[in-house]
Amino acid sequence: MLKYALLGFLNYQAMTGYDLERLISQSTTHFWHATLTQVYTVLKRLENEGLITSQIEPQEGRPDRRVYEITAVGEEDLLGWLRRPQTEVDAMKAPFILRAFFMGLIDRDTALTHLQLMLQVHQFQHHTFRRETPAAIEAAVSTFALERRELEAHVFFWDATRKLGEKYEEMYIAWLEETIAALKKQNS
Amino acid sequence: MLKYALLGFLNYQAMTGYDLERLISQSTTHFWHATLTQVYTVLKRLENEGLITSQIEPQEGRPDRRVYEITAVGEEDLLGWLRRPQTEVDAMKAPFILRAFFMGLIDRDTALTHLQLMLQVHQFQHHTFRRETPAAIEAAVSTFALERRELEAHVFFWDATRKLGEKYEEMYIAWLEETIAALKKQNS
DNA sequence: ATTATCATGTAAAAGGTTACATGATTTG
DNA sequence: CAAATCATGTAACCTTTTACATGATAAT
């Protein structure tokens, strides 16, 4: 699946694994993330499958850059994926909620501390989405050579997905606050 | 990580892999899911590690039941996990949002159709959380032998996590509706 | 008659994480 | 002077998914 994140970005512009990881961590990380290691291994696989090609750009004083470019086959694959309708809900894996589900097992004060810590973490995350992500996306993406018409359509969806991250954090924070309040009130 | 879902449920009561899968699909599926295959393999691993033990209950006309029970070591592991504070946000993997991020690449009408389909799917999901999950949890859990005091604490968190699922769906639906409306208005 | 439920698993492949290895340049 | 950034990757391991295999009973 990381496959399509990589093809998607390479479709805008040729770049290295290092560049791709940075882009991902600045733009899609709240709904799709990847480590550098994984980016490098998947890129290699995609090249073997003929969806991308690479060229080495020699550098001095640091490792040569391996710049990847999407092929016609890769572009078709990407478009096919985007056109295919999806009928299933995305399956979630949220370790903290799993913990919360079983928190009746531990004492109330420890549970409260866990919830309050998570509240802080999500407040920070929310701040990031509001204040930093928009600028980060704009900066990262300003180098892409897109026509004005195309750009408009892309910006619409980049911004829409960023907004979802923001709304998600707001919902999560509200839930944590309510749950903390309710837990404090709970019996003796 | 499925490990802890299994230990958590086995801590309430001894049961089979089949039972566990059903319980998971009825209660934790919106933040943690698993296939039957995975449940069986992880149970086997946990038994090798000494966190659970199993006994075979012979049956006629259908395969014998292998009933798993948590050990003292398993319980300590579970409690240790629950007591450990978590400082990272849960990492998300939401394929549909990844698609949405790149939807500027395909024509507007196809994108609209995708969003509208996902809206239907999430409306159904929301309905499930509101109408079916509470009863399903109660039914599944009514067989657990818990003291009234304990039960209260557990019910609090079961219900809290279910509410998060409900809130999540409401947020997601609102986002889809806004995004659909905005996309319809967009340019020509 | 067909589908769903109960009940177990194995084997192979795919996807993802963690630890290791290297090293110059730039910024604070 | 220390930390971050740029830039590549391999090896081992862990986790998860998909496909396969079996078969009786109960419900529609």
CSV table of C-alpha atoms (C1' of nucleotides) in Angstrom, one decimal:
chain,number,residue,atom,x,y,z
A,1,MET,CA,0.0,0.0,0.0
A,2,LEU,CA,3.0,2.2,0.7
A,3,LYS,CA,3.5,1.4,-3.0
A,4,TYR,CA,0.7,3.9,-4.0
A,5,ALA,CA,2.0,6.6,-1.7
A,6,LEU,CA,5.4,6.4,-3.4
A,7,LEU,CA,3.9,6.2,-6.9
A,8,GLY,CA,1.6,9.1,-6.1
A,9,PHE,CA,4.5,11.3,-5.1
A,10,LEU,CA,6.8,10.2,-7.9
A,11,ASN,CA,4.0,11.0,-10.3
A,12,TYR,CA,4.4,14.6,-9.4
A,13,GLN,CA,8.1,14.6,-9.6
A,14,ALA,CA,11.2,12.4,-9.8
A,15,MET,CA,13.0,12.1,-6.4
A,16,THR,CA,15.0,10.0,-4.0
A,17,GLY,CA,13.9,7.6,-1.2
A,18,TYR,CA,15.1,10.2,1.3
A,19,ASP,CA,13.0,12.9,-0.3
A,20,LEU,CA,10.0,10.6,-0.3
A,21,GLU,CA,10.3,9.8,3.3
A,22,ARG,CA,10.5,13.4,4.2
A,23,LEU,CA,7.4,14.3,2.1
A,24,ILE,CA,5.4,11.5,3.6
A,25,SER,CA,6.3,12.5,7.2
A,26,GLN,CA,5.2,16.0,6.4
A,27,SER,CA,2.0,15.4,4.5
A,28,THR,CA,0.4,11.9,4.8
A,29,THR,CA,1.8,10.8,8.1
A,30,HIS,CA,-1.6,11.1,10.0
A,31,PHE,CA,-3.2,8.5,7.6
A,32,TRP,CA,-0.2,6.8,6.2
A,33,HIS,CA,3.4,6.6,7.5
A,34,ALA,CA,6.6,4.7,6.7
A,35,THR,CA,10.1,4.4,7.9
A,36,LEU,CA,13.1,5.2,5.7
A,37,THR,CA,14.1,1.6,5.6
A,38,GLN,CA,10.7,0.5,4.3
A,39,VAL,CA,10.7,3.3,1.6
A,40,TYR,CA,14.1,2.0,0.3
A,41,THR,CA,13.0,-1.6,0.2
A,42,VAL,CA,9.7,-0.9,-1.5
A,43,LEU,CA,11.3,1.4,-4.1
A,44,LYS,CA,13.7,-1.5,-5.0
A,45,ARG,CA,10.7,-3.8,-5.4
A,46,LEU,CA,8.8,-1.3,-7.5
A,47,GLU,CA,11.8,-0.9,-9.8
A,48,ASN,CA,12.0,-4.7,-10.2
A,49,GLU,CA,8.3,-4.7,-11.2
A,50,GLY,CA,9.0,-2.0,-13.8
A,51,LEU,CA,6.7,0.6,-12.2
A,52,ILE,CA,9.6,3.0,-11.6
A,53,THR,CA,13.2,3.4,-12.9
A,54,SER,CA,16.2,5.0,-11.2
A,55,GLN,CA,19.3,6.9,-12.2
A,56,ILE,CA,22.3,7.7,-10.0
A,57,GLU,CA,23.4,11.3,-9.6
A,58,PRO,CA,26.9,11.5,-8.4
A,59,GLN,CA,27.7,13.7,-5.5
A,60,GLU,CA,30.8,14.7,-3.6
A,61,GLY,CA,31.2,14.5,0.1
A,62,ARG,CA,28.0,12.5,0.5
A,63,PRO,CA,26.4,9.4,-1.0
A,64,ASP,CA,25.3,9.5,-4.6
A,65,ARG,CA,21.6,10.3,-5.0
A,66,ARG,CA,19.5,7.6,-6.6
A,67,VAL,CA,16.6,9.4,-8.2
A,68,TYR,CA,13.5,7.5,-9.0
A,69,GLU,CA,11.1,8.2,-11.8
A,70,ILE,CA,7.6,6.7,-12.5
A,71,THR,CA,7.2,4.7,-15.7
A,72,ALA,CA,4.1,4.6,-18.0
A,73,VAL,CA,3.2,1.2,-16.4
A,74,GLY,CA,3.5,2.7,-13.0
A,75,GLU,CA,1.3,5.6,-13.8
A,76,GLU,CA,-1.4,3.2,-15.2
A,77,ASP,CA,-1.2,1.2,-12.0
A,78,LEU,CA,-1.6,4.3,-9.9
A,79,LEU,CA,-4.6,5.5,-11.9
A,80,GLY,CA,-6.2,2.1,-11.8
A,81,TRP,CA,-5.9,2.1,-8.1
A,82,LEU,CA,-7.4,5.6,-7.8
A,83,ARG,CA,-10.4,4.7,-10.1
A,84,ARG,CA,-11.3,1.5,-8.4
A,85,PRO,CA,-14.2,2.0,-6.0
A,86,GLN,CA,-13.7,1.0,-2.3
A,87,THR,CA,-16.6,-0.6,-0.5
A,88,GLU,CA,-14.9,-1.5,2.8
A,89,VAL,CA,-14.3,0.7,5.8
A,90,ASP,CA,-10.6,1.2,6.5
A,91,ALA,CA,-9.6,-1.2,9.2
A,92,MET,CA,-8.2,0.6,12.2
A,93,LYS,CA,-5.4,-0.5,14.6
A,94,ALA,CA,-5.4,1.8,17.6
A,95,PRO,CA,-3.3,0.4,20.4
A,96,PHE,CA,-4.3,3.1,22.9
A,97,ILE,CA,-8.0,2.3,22.5
A,98,LEU,CA,-7.3,-1.3,22.9
A,99,ARG,CA,-5.6,-0.5,26.2
A,100,ALA,CA,-8.5,1.7,27.2
A,101,PHE,CA,-10.9,-1.1,26.5
A,102,PHE,CA,-9.2,-3.2,29.2
A,103,MET,CA,-8.4,-0.3,31.6
A,104,GLY,CA,-11.1,-1.5,34.1
A,105,LEU,CA,-8.4,-4.0,35.2
A,106,ILE,CA,-6.1,-1.4,36.6
A,107,ASP,CA,-6.6,1.2,39.4
A,108,ARG,CA,-8.5,4.3,38.5
A,109,ASP,CA,-5.7,6.8,39.1
A,110,THR,CA,-3.3,5.1,36.8
A,111,ALA,CA,-6.0,5.0,34.1
A,112,LEU,CA,-6.6,8.7,34.7
A,113,THR,CA,-2.9,9.5,34.3
A,114,HIS,CA,-2.9,7.5,31.0
A,115,LEU,CA,-5.8,9.4,29.6
A,116,GLN,CA,-4.4,12.8,30.7
A,117,LEU,CA,-1.1,12.0,29.1
A,118,MET,CA,-2.8,11.0,25.8
A,119,LEU,CA,-4.8,14.3,26.0
A,120,GLN,CA,-1.5,16.2,26.0
A,121,VAL,CA,-0.1,14.2,23.2
A,122,HIS,CA,-3.2,14.8,21.0
A,123,GLN,CA,-3.4,18.5,21.9
A,124,PHE,CA,0.2,18.8,20.5
A,125,GLN,CA,-0.7,16.8,17.5
A,126,HIS,CA,-3.7,19.0,16.8
A,127,HIS,CA,-1.6,22.1,17.0
A,128,THR,CA,0.8,20.6,14.5
A,129,PHE,CA,-2.0,20.0,12.0
A,130,ARG,CA,-3.4,23.5,12.3
A,131,ARG,CA,-0.1,25.4,12.4
A,132,GLU,CA,2.6,23.5,10.7
A,133,THR,CA,1.2,21.0,8.2
A,134,PRO,CA,-0.4,23.6,5.8
A,135,ALA,CA,2.9,25.4,5.4
A,136,ALA,CA,4.8,22.1,5.2
A,137,ILE,CA,2.6,20.8,2.4
A,138,GLU,CA,2.8,24.1,0.5
A,139,ALA,CA,6.6,24.2,0.8
A,140,ALA,CA,7.1,20.6,-0.2
A,141,VAL,CA,4.7,20.8,-3.1
A,142,SER,CA,5.7,24.2,-4.4
A,143,THR,CA,8.5,22.5,-6.3
A,144,PHE,CA,6.1,20.4,-8.3
A,145,ALA,CA,5.6,21.5,-11.8
A,146,LEU,CA,1.8,21.5,-12.2
A,147,GLU,CA,-0.4,23.6,-14.4
A,148,ARG,CA,-2.7,26.0,-12.5
A,149,ARG,CA,-5.8,23.9,-13.3
A,150,GLU,CA,-4.3,20.7,-12.1
A,151,LEU,CA,-2.8,22.3,-9.1
A,152,GLU,CA,-6.2,23.6,-8.0
A,153,ALA,CA,-7.7,20.0,-8.1
A,154,HIS,CA,-4.7,18.6,-6.1
A,155,VAL,CA,-4.7,21.4,-3.5
A,156,PHE,CA,-8.4,20.7,-2.9
A,157,PHE,CA,-7.7,17.1,-1.9
A,158,TRP,CA,-4.5,17.8,0.0
A,159,ASP,CA,-6.3,20.3,2.1
A,160,ALA,CA,-9.4,18.1,2.5
A,161,THR,CA,-7.3,15.3,3.9
A,162,ARG,CA,-5.4,17.7,6.2
A,163,LYS,CA,-8.7,19.0,7.5
A,164,LEU,CA,-9.8,15.4,8.3
A,165,GLY,CA,-6.6,15.1,10.5
A,166,GLU,CA,-7.6,18.3,12.3
A,167,LYS,CA,-11.2,17.2,12.8
A,168,TYR,CA,-10.0,13.8,14.0
A,169,GLU,CA,-7.8,15.4,16.6
A,170,GLU,CA,-10.6,17.6,17.8
A,171,MET,CA,-13.0,14.7,18.1
A,172,TYR,CA,-10.3,12.6,19.9
A,173,ILE,CA,-9.5,15.5,22.4
A,174,ALA,CA,-13.2,16.0,23.1
A,175,TRP,CA,-13.6,12.3,23.8
A,176,LEU,CA,-10.6,12.2,26.1
A,177,GLU,CA,-11.9,15.3,28.0
A,178,GLU,CA,-15.4,13.7,28.4
A,179,THR,CA,-14.0,10.4,29.5
A,180,ILE,CA,-11.6,12.0,32.0
A,181,ALA,CA,-14.4,14.0,33.5
A,182,ALA,CA,-16.7,11.0,33.7
A,183,LEU,CA,-14.0,8.8,35.2
A,184,LYS,CA,-13.3,11.4,37.9
A,185,LYS,CA,-17.0,11.5,38.9
A,186,GLN,CA,-17.2,7.7,39.0
A,187,ASN,CA,-18.1,6.3,42.4
A,188,SER,CA,-15.6,6.4,45.3
B,1,MET,CA,-0.5,-6.5,19.8
B,2,LEU,CA,-3.3,-8.9,19.1
B,3,LYS,CA,-1.6,-10.7,21.9
B,4,TYR,CA,-3.0,-8.3,24.4
B,5,ALA,CA,-6.5,-8.4,23.0
B,6,LEU,CA,-6.4,-12.2,23.4
B,7,LEU,CA,-4.9,-12.0,26.9
B,8,GLY,CA,-7.4,-9.3,27.9
B,9,PHE,CA,-10.4,-11.5,26.9
B,10,LEU,CA,-9.0,-14.7,28.3
B,11,ASN,CA,-8.5,-12.8,31.6
B,12,TYR,CA,-12.3,-12.6,31.8
B,13,GLN,CA,-12.9,-16.2,31.0
B,14,ALA,CA,-11.3,-19.3,29.4
B,15,MET,CA,-12.4,-19.8,25.8
B,16,THR,CA,-11.6,-21.1,22.3
B,17,GLY,CA,-10.0,-19.3,19.4
B,18,TYR,CA,-13.3,-19.4,17.6
B,19,ASP,CA,-15.0,-17.7,20.6
B,20,LEU,CA,-12.2,-15.0,20.7
B,21,GLU,CA,-12.6,-14.1,17.1
B,22,ARG,CA,-16.3,-13.7,17.5
B,23,LEU,CA,-15.9,-11.5,20.6
B,24,ILE,CA,-13.3,-9.3,18.9
B,25,SER,CA,-15.5,-8.9,15.8
B,26,GLN,CA,-18.3,-7.8,18.0
B,27,SER,CA,-16.5,-5.5,20.4
B,28,THR,CA,-13.1,-4.2,19.5
B,29,THR,CA,-13.2,-4.4,15.7
B,30,HIS,CA,-13.4,-0.7,15.1
B,31,PHE,CA,-10.0,-0.2,16.8
B,32,TRP,CA,-8.5,-3.7,16.6
B,33,HIS,CA,-9.5,-6.5,14.3
B,34,ALA,CA,-8.1,-10.0,13.5
B,35,THR,CA,-8.8,-12.9,11.2
B,36,LEU,CA,-9.5,-16.4,12.6
B,37,THR,CA,-6.3,-17.6,11.1
B,38,GLN,CA,-4.3,-15.0,13.0
B,39,VAL,CA,-6.1,-15.7,16.2
B,40,TYR,CA,-5.2,-19.4,16.0
B,41,THR,CA,-1.5,-18.8,15.2
B,42,VAL,CA,-1.1,-16.2,17.9
B,43,LEU,CA,-2.7,-18.4,20.5
B,44,LYS,CA,-0.3,-21.2,19.7
B,45,ARG,CA,2.6,-18.8,20.1
B,46,LEU,CA,1.3,-17.5,23.4
B,47,GLU,CA,1.0,-21.0,24.7
B,48,ASN,CA,4.6,-21.7,23.7
B,49,GLU,CA,5.6,-18.6,25.7
B,50,GLY,CA,3.7,-19.9,28.7
B,51,LEU,CA,1.3,-17.0,28.9
B,52,ILE,CA,-1.7,-19.3,28.3
B,53,THR,CA,-2.5,-23.0,28.5
B,54,SER,CA,-5.0,-25.1,26.7
B,55,GLN,CA,-7.2,-28.1,27.3
B,56,ILE,CA,-9.1,-30.1,24.8
B,57,GLU,CA,-12.8,-30.7,25.3
B,58,PRO,CA,-14.0,-33.6,23.1
B,59,GLN,CA,-17.1,-33.1,21.1
B,60,GLU,CA,-19.2,-35.3,18.8
B,61,GLY,CA,-20.1,-34.4,15.3
B,62,ARG,CA,-17.8,-31.4,15.2
B,63,PRO,CA,-14.1,-30.8,16.0
B,64,ASP,CA,-13.0,-30.9,19.6
B,65,ARG,CA,-12.8,-27.5,21.3
B,66,ARG,CA,-9.4,-26.3,22.4
B,67,VAL,CA,-10.1,-24.1,25.4
B,68,TYR,CA,-7.4,-21.6,26.4
B,69,GLU,CA,-6.9,-20.2,29.9
B,70,ILE,CA,-4.6,-17.4,31.0
B,71,THR,CA,-1.7,-18.2,33.3
B,72,ALA,CA,-0.3,-16.1,36.2
B,73,VAL,CA,2.6,-15.1,33.9
B,74,GLY,CA,0.1,-14.1,31.2
B,75,GLU,CA,-1.9,-12.0,33.7
B,76,GLU,CA,1.3,-10.2,34.8
B,77,ASP,CA,2.2,-9.5,31.2
B,78,LEU,CA,-1.2,-8.1,30.5
B,79,LEU,CA,-1.2,-5.9,33.7
B,80,GLY,CA,2.3,-4.7,32.9
B,81,TRP,CA,1.2,-3.6,29.4
B,82,LEU,CA,-1.9,-1.8,30.8
B,83,ARG,CA,0.2,0.1,33.5
B,84,ARG,CA,2.9,1.2,31.1
B,85,PRO,CA,2.3,4.8,30.0
B,86,GLN,CA,2.1,5.5,26.2
B,87,THR,CA,3.7,8.7,24.9
B,88,GLU,CA,3.2,8.2,21.1
B,89,VAL,CA,0.1,8.9,19.1
B,90,ASP,CA,-1.3,5.7,17.5
B,91,ALA,CA,0.0,5.4,14.0
B,92,MET,CA,-2.9,5.3,11.5
B,93,LYS,CA,-3.1,3.5,8.2
B,94,ALA,CA,-6.2,4.6,6.3
B,95,PRO,CA,-6.1,3.6,2.7
B,96,PHE,CA,-9.1,5.6,1.7
B,97,ILE,CA,-7.6,8.8,2.9
B,98,LEU,CA,-4.4,8.0,1.0
B,99,ARG,CA,-6.5,7.6,-2.1
B,100,ALA,CA,-8.3,10.9,-1.4
B,101,PHE,CA,-5.0,12.6,-1.1
B,102,PHE,CA,-4.2,11.8,-4.7
B,103,MET,CA,-7.7,12.1,-6.1
B,104,GLY,CA,-6.8,15.3,-7.9
B,105,LEU,CA,-5.4,13.0,-10.5
B,106,ILE,CA,-8.7,11.5,-11.6
B,107,ASP,CA,-11.8,13.2,-13.0
B,108,ARG,CA,-14.1,15.0,-10.6
B,109,ASP,CA,-17.1,12.8,-11.2
B,110,THR,CA,-15.3,9.6,-10.3
B,111,ALA,CA,-13.9,11.2,-7.2
B,112,LEU,CA,-17.4,12.3,-6.2
B,113,THR,CA,-18.8,8.8,-6.7
B,114,HIS,CA,-16.0,7.4,-4.5
B,115,LEU,CA,-16.8,9.9,-1.7
B,116,GLN,CA,-20.5,9.2,-1.9
B,117,LEU,CA,-20.0,5.5,-1.7
B,118,MET,CA,-17.7,5.9,1.3
B,119,LEU,CA,-20.4,8.1,2.9
B,120,GLN,CA,-22.9,5.3,2.6
B,121,VAL,CA,-20.5,2.8,4.0
B,122,HIS,CA,-19.8,5.0,7.1
B,123,GLN,CA,-23.5,5.8,7.6
B,124,PHE,CA,-24.1,2.1,7.9
B,125,GLN,CA,-21.1,1.7,10.2
B,126,HIS,CA,-22.4,4.5,12.4
B,127,HIS,CA,-25.8,2.8,12.6
B,128,THR,CA,-24.1,-0.4,13.7
B,129,PHE,CA,-22.2,1.3,16.6
B,130,ARG,CA,-25.3,3.0,17.8
B,131,ARG,CA,-27.8,0.2,17.5
B,132,GLU,CA,-26.0,-3.1,17.5
B,133,THR,CA,-22.7,-2.9,19.3
B,134,PRO,CA,-24.1,-2.0,22.8
B,135,ALA,CA,-26.3,-5.1,22.8
B,136,ALA,CA,-23.6,-7.3,21.3
B,137,ILE,CA,-21.1,-6.3,24.0
B,138,GLU,CA,-23.6,-6.8,26.7
B,139,ALA,CA,-24.6,-10.2,25.4
B,140,ALA,CA,-21.1,-11.4,24.9
B,141,VAL,CA,-19.9,-10.1,28.3
B,142,SER,CA,-22.9,-11.2,30.4
B,143,THR,CA,-21.4,-14.7,30.6
B,144,PHE,CA,-18.3,-13.3,32.3
B,145,ALA,CA,-18.2,-13.9,36.0
B,146,LEU,CA,-17.3,-10.5,37.4
B,147,GLU,CA,-18.2,-9.0,40.8
B,148,ARG,CA,-20.5,-6.0,40.6
B,149,ARG,CA,-17.8,-3.5,41.5
B,150,GLU,CA,-15.4,-4.9,38.9
B,151,LEU,CA,-18.1,-5.1,36.3
B,152,GLU,CA,-18.9,-1.4,36.8
B,153,ALA,CA,-15.3,-0.4,36.1
B,154,HIS,CA,-15.1,-2.6,33.0
B,155,VAL,CA,-18.4,-1.5,31.6
B,156,PHE,CA,-17.3,2.1,31.9
B,157,PHE,CA,-14.3,1.5,29.6
B,158,TRP,CA,-16.2,-0.8,27.2
B,159,ASP,CA,-18.8,1.9,26.8
B,160,ALA,CA,-16.2,4.7,26.5
B,161,THR,CA,-14.4,3.0,23.6
B,162,ARG,CA,-17.7,2.2,21.9
B,163,LYS,CA,-18.6,5.9,22.2
B,164,LEU,CA,-15.3,6.8,20.5
B,165,GLY,CA,-16.3,4.6,17.6
B,166,GLU,CA,-19.6,6.4,17.4
B,167,LYS,CA,-18.0,9.9,17.5
B,168,TYR,CA,-15.4,8.8,15.0
B,169,GLU,CA,-18.1,7.8,12.5
B,170,GLU,CA,-20.0,11.1,13.1
B,171,MET,CA,-16.8,13.1,12.5
B,172,TYR,CA,-16.0,11.1,9.4
B,173,ILE,CA,-19.5,11.5,8.0
B,174,ALA,CA,-19.5,15.2,8.5
B,175,TRP,CA,-16.2,15.5,6.8
B,176,LEU,CA,-17.4,13.4,3.8
B,177,GLU,CA,-20.5,15.6,3.5
B,178,GLU,CA,-18.5,18.8,3.6
B,179,THR,CA,-16.0,17.5,1.2
B,180,ILE,CA,-18.7,16.3,-1.3
B,181,ALA,CA,-20.4,19.7,-1.1
B,182,ALA,CA,-17.2,21.6,-1.6
B,183,LEU,CA,-16.2,19.4,-4.5
B,184,LYS,CA,-19.6,19.9,-6.2
B,185,LYS,CA,-19.2,23.7,-6.0
B,186,GLN,CA,-15.7,23.6,-7.3
B,187,ASN,CA,-15.0,25.5,-10.6
B,188,SER,CA,-16.7,24.2,-13.8
C,1,DA,C1',-31.0,-27.0,-1.7
C,2,DT,C1',-28.1,-23.6,0.0
C,3,DT,C1',-26.1,-20.8,3.3
C,4,DA,C1',-24.5,-19.9,7.9
C,5,DT,C1',-22.6,-21.6,12.1
C,6,DC,C1',-19.4,-24.3,14.7
C,7,DA,C1',-14.5,-25.6,14.9
C,8,DT,C1',-9.9,-26.8,13.8
C,9,DG,C1',-5.7,-25.7,11.7
C,10,DT,C1',-1.2,-25.4,7.9
C,11,DA,C1',1.8,-23.2,4.4
C,12,DA,C1',3.4,-19.6,1.8
C,13,DA,C1',3.7,-15.0,0.8
C,14,DA,C1',3.5,-10.2,1.7
C,15,DG,C1',4.2,-6.3,4.5
C,16,DG,C1',6.5,-3.8,8.2
C,17,DT,C1',9.8,-3.0,12.2
C,18,DT,C1',14.3,-2.9,14.5
C,19,DA,C1',19.0,-3.0,14.7
C,20,DC,C1',23.2,-2.4,12.3
C,21,DA,C1',26.7,0.1,9.3
C,22,DT,C1',28.9,4.4,7.2
C,23,DG,C1',30.3,9.2,7.0
C,24,DA,C1',30.6,14.2,5.4
C,25,DT,C1',28.4,18.8,6.0
C,26,DT,C1',25.7,22.1,8.1
C,27,DT,C1',23.5,24.5,11.9
C,28,DG,C1',23.0,25.9,16.7
D,1,DC,C1',31.4,20.9,20.4
D,2,DA,C1',27.2,18.5,19.7
D,3,DA,C1',23.3,17.6,17.2
D,4,DA,C1',20.8,17.5,13.0
D,5,DT,C1',20.7,16.8,8.1
D,6,DC,C1',21.8,14.5,3.9
D,7,DA,C1',22.1,9.9,1.8
D,8,DT,C1',22.5,5.1,1.1
D,9,DG,C1',21.4,0.5,2.3
D,10,DT,C1',21.4,-4.9,4.5
D,11,DA,C1',19.9,-8.6,7.7
D,12,DA,C1',17.0,-10.6,10.9
D,13,DC,C1',12.8,-10.7,12.8
D,14,DC,C1',8.0,-10.1,13.7
D,15,DT,C1',3.3,-9.6,12.2
D,16,DT,C1',-0.4,-10.1,9.1
D,17,DT,C1',-2.9,-11.8,5.1
D,18,DT,C1',-4.3,-15.1,1.6
D,19,DA,C1',-5.1,-19.5,0.1
D,20,DC,C1',-6.0,-24.1,1.2
D,21,DA,C1',-8.2,-28.2,3.7
D,22,DT,C1',-12.1,-30.6,6.3
D,23,DG,C1',-16.8,-31.6,7.7
D,24,DA,C1',-21.1,-32.0,10.6
D,25,DT,C1',-25.4,-29.5,12.1
D,26,DA,C1',-28.8,-26.0,12.0
D,27,DA,C1',-31.5,-22.6,9.9
D,28,DT,C1',-33.8,-20.4,5.7
